[in-house]
Coordinates of C-alpha atoms and ligand atoms in Angstrom, one line a residue:
X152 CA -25.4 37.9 -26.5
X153 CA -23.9 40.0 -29.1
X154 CA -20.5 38.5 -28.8
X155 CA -22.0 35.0 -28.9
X156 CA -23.4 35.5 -32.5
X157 CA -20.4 36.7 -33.8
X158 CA -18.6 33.8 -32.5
X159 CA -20.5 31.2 -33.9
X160 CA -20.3 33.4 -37.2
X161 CA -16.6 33.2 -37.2
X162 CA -16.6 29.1 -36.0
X163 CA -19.0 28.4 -39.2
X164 CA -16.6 30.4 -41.3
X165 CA -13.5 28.3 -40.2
X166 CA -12.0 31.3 -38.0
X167 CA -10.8 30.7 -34.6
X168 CA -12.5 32.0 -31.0
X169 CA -11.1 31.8 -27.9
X170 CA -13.4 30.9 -24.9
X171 CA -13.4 30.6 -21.6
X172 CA -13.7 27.5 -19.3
X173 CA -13.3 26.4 -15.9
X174 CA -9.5 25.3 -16.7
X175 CA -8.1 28.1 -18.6
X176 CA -8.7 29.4 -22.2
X177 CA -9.2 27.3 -25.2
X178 CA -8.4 28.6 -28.7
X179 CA -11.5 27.1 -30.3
X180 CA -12.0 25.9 -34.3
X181 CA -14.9 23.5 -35.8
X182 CA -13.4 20.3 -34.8
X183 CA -15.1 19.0 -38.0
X184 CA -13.5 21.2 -40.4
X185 CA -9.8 19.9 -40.8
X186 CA -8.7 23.8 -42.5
X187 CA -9.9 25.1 -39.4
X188 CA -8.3 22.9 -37.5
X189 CA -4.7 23.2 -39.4
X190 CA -5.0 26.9 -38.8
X191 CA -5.4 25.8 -34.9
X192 CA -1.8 24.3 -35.3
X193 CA -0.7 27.0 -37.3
X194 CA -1.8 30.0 -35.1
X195 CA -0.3 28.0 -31.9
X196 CA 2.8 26.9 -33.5
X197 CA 2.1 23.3 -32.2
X198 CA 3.8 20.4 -33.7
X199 CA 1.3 18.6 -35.9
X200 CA 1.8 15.1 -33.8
X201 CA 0.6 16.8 -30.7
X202 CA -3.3 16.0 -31.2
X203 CA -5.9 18.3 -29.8
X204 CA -8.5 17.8 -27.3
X205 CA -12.4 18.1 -28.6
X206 CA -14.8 20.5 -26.5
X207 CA -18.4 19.4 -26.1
X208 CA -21.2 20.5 -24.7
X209 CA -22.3 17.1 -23.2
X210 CA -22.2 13.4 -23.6
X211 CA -24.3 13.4 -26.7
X212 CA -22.0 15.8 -29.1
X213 CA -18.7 13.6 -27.4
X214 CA -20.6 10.5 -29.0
X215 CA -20.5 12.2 -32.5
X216 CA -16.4 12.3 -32.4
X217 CA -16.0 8.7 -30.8
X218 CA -16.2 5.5 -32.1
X219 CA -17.2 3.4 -28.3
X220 CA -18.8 5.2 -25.1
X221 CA -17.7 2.6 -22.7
X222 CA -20.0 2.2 -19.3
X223 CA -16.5 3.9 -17.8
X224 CA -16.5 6.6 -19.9
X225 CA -20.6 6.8 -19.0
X226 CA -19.9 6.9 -15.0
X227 CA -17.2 9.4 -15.4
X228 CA -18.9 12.0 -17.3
X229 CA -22.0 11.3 -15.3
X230 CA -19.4 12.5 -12.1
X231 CA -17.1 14.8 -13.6
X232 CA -18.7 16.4 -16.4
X233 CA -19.3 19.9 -17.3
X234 CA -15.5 19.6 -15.6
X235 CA -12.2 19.0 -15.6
X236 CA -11.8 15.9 -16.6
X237 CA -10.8 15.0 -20.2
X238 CA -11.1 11.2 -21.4
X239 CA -9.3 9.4 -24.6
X240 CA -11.4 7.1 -26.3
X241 CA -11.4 5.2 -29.8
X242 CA -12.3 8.3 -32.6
X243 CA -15.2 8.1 -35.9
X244 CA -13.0 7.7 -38.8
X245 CA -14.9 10.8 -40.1
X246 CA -13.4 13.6 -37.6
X247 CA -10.6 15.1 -39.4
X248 CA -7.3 13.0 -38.4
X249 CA -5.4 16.5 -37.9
X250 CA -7.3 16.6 -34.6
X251 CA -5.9 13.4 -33.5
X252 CA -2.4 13.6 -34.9
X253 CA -3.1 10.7 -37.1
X254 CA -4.3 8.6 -34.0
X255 CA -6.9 6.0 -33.6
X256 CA -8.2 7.9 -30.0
X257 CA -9.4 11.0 -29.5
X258 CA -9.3 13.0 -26.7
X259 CA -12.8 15.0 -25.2
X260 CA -14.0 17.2 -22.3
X261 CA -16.9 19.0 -21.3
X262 CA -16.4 22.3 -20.1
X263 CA -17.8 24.2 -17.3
X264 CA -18.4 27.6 -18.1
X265 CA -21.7 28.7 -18.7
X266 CA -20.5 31.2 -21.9
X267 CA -18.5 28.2 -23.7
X268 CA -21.4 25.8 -22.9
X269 CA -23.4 28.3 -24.6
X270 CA -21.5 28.6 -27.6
X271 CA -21.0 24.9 -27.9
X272 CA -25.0 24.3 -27.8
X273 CA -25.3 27.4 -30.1
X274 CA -22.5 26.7 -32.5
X275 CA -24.2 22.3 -32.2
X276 CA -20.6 21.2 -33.0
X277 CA -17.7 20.2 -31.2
X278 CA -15.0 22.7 -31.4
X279 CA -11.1 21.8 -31.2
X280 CA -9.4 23.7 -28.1
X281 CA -5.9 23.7 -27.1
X282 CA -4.9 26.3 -24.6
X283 CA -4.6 29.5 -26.1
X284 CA -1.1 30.5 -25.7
X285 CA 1.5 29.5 -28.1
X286 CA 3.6 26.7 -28.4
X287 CA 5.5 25.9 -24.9
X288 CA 4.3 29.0 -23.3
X289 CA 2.2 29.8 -20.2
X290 CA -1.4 28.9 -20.4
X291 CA -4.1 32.1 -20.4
X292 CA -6.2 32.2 -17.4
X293 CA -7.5 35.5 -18.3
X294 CA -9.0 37.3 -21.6
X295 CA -6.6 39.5 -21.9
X296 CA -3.5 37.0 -22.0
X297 CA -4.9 35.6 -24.7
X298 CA -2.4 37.4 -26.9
X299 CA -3.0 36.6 -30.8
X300 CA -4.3 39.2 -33.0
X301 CA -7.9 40.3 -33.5
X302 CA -8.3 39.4 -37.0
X303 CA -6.9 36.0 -36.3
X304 CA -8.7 35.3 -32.6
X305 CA -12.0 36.7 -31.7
X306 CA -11.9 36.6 -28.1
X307 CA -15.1 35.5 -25.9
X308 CA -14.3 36.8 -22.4
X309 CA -15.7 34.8 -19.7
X310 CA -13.3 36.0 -16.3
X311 CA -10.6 35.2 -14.9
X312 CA -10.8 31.1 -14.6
X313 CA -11.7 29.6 -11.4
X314 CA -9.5 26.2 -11.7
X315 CA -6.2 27.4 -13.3
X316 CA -4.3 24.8 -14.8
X317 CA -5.5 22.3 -17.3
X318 CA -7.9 19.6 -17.8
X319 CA -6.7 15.8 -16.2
X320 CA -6.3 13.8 -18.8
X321 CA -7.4 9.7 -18.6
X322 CA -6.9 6.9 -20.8
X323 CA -9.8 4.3 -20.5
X324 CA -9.2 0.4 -19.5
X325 CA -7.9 0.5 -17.5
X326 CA -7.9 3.6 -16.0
X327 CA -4.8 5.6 -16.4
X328 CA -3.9 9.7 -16.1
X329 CA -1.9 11.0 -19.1
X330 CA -1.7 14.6 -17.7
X331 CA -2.4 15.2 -14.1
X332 CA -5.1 18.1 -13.5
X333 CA -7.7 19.1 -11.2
X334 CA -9.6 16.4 -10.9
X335 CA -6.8 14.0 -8.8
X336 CA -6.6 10.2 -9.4
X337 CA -8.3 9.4 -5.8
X338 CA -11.5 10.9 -7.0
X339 CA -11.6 9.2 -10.5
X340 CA -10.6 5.7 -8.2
X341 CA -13.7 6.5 -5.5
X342 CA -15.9 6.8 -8.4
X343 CA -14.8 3.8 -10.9
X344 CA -14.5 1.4 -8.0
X345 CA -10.8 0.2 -9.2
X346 CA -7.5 2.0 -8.9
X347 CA -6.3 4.7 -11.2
X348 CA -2.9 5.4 -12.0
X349 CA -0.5 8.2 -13.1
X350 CA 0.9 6.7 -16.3
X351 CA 4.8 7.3 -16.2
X352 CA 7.7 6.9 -18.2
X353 CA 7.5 9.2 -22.1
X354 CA 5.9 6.3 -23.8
X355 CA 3.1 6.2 -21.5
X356 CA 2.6 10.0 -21.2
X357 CA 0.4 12.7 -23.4
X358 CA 2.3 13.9 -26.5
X359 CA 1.9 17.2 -25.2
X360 CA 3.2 16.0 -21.7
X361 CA 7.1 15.3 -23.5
X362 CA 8.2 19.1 -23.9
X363 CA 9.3 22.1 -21.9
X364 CA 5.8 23.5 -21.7
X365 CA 4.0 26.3 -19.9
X366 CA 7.1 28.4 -19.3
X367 CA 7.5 31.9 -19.2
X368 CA 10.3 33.9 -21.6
X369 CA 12.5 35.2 -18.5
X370 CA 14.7 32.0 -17.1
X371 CA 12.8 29.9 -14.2
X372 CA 14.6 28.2 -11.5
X373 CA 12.6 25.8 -9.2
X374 CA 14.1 25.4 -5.8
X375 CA 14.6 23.9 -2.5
X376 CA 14.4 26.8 0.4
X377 CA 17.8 26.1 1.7
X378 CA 19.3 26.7 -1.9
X379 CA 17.6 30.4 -1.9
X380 CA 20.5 32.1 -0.3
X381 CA 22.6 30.8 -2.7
X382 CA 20.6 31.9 -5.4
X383 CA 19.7 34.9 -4.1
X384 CA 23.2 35.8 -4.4
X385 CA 23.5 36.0 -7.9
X386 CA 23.9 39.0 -9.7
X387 CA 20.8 40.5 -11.7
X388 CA 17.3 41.3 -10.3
X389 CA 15.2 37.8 -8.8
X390 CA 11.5 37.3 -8.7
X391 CA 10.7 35.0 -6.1
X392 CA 7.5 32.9 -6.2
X393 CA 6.7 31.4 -3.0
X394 CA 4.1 30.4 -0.4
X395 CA 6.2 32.5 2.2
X396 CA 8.8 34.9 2.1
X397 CA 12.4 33.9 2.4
X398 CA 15.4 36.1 3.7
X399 CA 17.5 37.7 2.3
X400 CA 14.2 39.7 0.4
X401 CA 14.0 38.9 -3.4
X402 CA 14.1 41.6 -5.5
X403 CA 10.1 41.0 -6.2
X404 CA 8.3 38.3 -3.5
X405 CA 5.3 37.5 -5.3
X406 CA 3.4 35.3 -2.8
X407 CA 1.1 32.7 -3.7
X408 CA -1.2 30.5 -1.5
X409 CA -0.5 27.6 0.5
X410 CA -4.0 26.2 -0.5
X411 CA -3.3 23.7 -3.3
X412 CA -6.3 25.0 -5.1
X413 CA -6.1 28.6 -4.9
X414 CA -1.9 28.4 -6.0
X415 CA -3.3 26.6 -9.4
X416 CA -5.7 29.2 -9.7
X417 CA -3.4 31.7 -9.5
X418 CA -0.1 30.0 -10.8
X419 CA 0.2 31.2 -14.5
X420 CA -1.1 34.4 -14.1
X421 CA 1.9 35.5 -11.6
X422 CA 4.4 33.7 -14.1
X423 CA 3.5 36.4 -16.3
X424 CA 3.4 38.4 -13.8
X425 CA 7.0 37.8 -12.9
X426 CA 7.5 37.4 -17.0
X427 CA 7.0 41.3 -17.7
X428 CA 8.4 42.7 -13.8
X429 CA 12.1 42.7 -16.0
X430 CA 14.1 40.6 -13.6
X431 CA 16.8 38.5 -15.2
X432 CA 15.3 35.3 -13.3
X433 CA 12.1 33.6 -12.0
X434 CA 12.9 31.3 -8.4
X435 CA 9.8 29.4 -7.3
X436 CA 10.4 27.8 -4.5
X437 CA 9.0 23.7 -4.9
X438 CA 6.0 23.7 -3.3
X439 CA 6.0 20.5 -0.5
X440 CA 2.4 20.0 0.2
X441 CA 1.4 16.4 0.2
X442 CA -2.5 16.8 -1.4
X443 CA -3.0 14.6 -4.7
X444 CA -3.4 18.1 -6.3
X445 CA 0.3 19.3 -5.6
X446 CA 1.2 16.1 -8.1
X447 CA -0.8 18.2 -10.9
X448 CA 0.9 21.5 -9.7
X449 CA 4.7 20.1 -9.4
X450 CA 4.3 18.5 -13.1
X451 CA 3.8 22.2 -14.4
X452 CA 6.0 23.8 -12.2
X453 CA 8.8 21.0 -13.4
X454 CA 7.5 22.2 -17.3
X455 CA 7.7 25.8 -16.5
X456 CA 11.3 25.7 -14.9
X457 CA 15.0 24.5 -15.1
X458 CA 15.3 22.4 -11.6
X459 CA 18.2 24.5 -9.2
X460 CA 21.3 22.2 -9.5
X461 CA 24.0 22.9 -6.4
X462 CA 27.5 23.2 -7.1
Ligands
TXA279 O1 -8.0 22.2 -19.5 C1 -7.7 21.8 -20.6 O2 -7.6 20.6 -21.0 C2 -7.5 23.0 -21.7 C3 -8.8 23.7 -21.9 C4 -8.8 24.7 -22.9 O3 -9.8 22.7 -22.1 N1 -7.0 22.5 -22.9 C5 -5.7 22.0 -23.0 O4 -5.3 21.6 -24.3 O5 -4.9 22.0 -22.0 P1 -3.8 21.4 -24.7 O6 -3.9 21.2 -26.2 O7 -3.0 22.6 -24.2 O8 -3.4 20.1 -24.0 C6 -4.0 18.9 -24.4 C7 -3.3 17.7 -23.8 C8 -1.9 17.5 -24.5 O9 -1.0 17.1 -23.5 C9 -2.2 16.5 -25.5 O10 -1.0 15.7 -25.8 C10 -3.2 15.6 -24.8 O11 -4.0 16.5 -24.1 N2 -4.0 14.8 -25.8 C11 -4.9 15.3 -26.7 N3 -5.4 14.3 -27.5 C12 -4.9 13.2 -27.0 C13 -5.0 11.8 -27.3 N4 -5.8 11.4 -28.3 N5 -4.3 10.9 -26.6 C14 -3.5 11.3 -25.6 N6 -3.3 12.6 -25.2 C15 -4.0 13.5 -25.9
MG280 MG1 -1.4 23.7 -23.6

């Protein structure tokens, strides 16, 4: 594939390439070359002590950016990998620290989609990918909200992605979730044997985990359906994102599904949806669904919004 070559091109000349994966889009350097992976920072606007996850195209490349490949670390790719699931382990002192933030562990997925696997086997190094948005903003699920400029991002379009919000991120021994994702922490328990846990409180969290993150431009107010009325009232045109339509009529219903897994596939995409309709405010109403996968989807949705507070 044409596109293919060029991307590696660009990757061995320290440019950035955006690719696809299963999660949503990654804005891809060398993860080797530290320039390439400053201009990462730089393109995103990310804070230089946020560190970035490391894409590989199997268990073999992840060993090459870690320092220990624990028998945990073994079962769980073994399960989860080309997949969601991201794991921090102890780095190589030789990967740039920008990738890590300065940090002793380094963060690494696999990801399933056949064009990024490509490129990763193609390219033989583990590229950097953080998703390709900027700083705080809604993740890309599609090509063509990837929005940096040509010369800066070569764009690898791969489809829409199937899983919609990012990666779950797990600290090793024990086992502990940073970022809730896709994968939930039943499944990681069921297949390590011993009980996983959502790590709480800011100390215990990702870095990334501590901002406002993944939120559109226009305000976003997440809310109960008894305070809609109230907010429905208020002057200005209302988006309202919601599993089922609520009276009085929003200005714009934009309905999403009651399946857990088909509203995080199509969650970011109808914030910018919502994001360019020009109404003065975004209301999603909380979803209440009791899967492990509505934890994931109520951690962005508490990012991407200002929680409705009654007078
Ligand atoms: O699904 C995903 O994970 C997507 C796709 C492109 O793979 N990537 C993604 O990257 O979401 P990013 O940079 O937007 O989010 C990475 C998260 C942040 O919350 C960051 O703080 C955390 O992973 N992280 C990265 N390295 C870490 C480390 N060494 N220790 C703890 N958390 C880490
Ligand atoms: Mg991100």
């Amino acid at each position: 594939m044409r596109d293919l070559a060029a991307a590696v091109d660009r990757l061995a000349a320290g440019s950035l390439v955006a690719f696809p994966t299963e999660t949503v889009y990654g804005l891809g350097a060398d993860a080797l070359n530290a320039s390439a992976v400053r201009r990462v920072f730089q393109v995103k606007g990310r804070p230089a002590t946020n560190p970035l996850i490391v894409h590989v195209a199997d268990t073999a490349m992840a060993r090459q950016v870690t320092a220990e490949w624990p028998e945990e670390a073994e079962i769980l790719a073994r399960a989860f990998w080309p997949g969601p699931l991201t794991l921090v382990l102890p780095r190589r002192p030789d990967l740039p620290s920008e990738v890590t933030a300065g940090g002793d562990l380094v963060a690494v997925r696999c990801p399933d989609h056949p064009v990024t696997l490509e490129l990763l086997r193609r390219f033989g190094r583990p590229l950097v990918g953080p998703s390709a948005n900027r700083s705080g903003q809604v993740s890309p699920t599609t090509a063509a909200h990837v929005d940096f400029p040509p010369e800066e991002v070569l764009v690898l379009d791969g489809g829409p992605c199937r899983g919609g919000i990012e990666s779950t991120v797990l600290a090793l021994s024990p086992p502990r979730v940073l970022r809730p994702g896709l994968i939930t922490p039943r499944q990681l328990a069921k297949v390590l044997g011993q009980e996983v846990q959502l790590a709480s409180g800011p100390q215990a969290a990702s870095p990334g985990q501590l901002e406002r993150h993944y939120a559109p431009h226009t305000p976003a107010l997440l809310l109960q359906e008894e305070d809609w009325p109230a907010v429905r009232s208020r002057p200005g045109r209302i988006a309202l994102l919601a599993c089922q339509p609520l009276e009085p009529p929003p200005d714009l219903f934009l309905p999403m599904p009651i399946d857990p897994e088909a509203y995080a596939e199509r969650l970011y995409a109808r914030l910018r949806e919502a994001d360019v309709a020009g109404v003065e405010l975004i209301a999603v109403l909380a979803p209440v669904g009791e899967d492990e996968l509505w934890t994931a989807l109520r951690d962005r949705l508490s990012r991407a919004t200002v929680r409705y507070e009654r007078p």
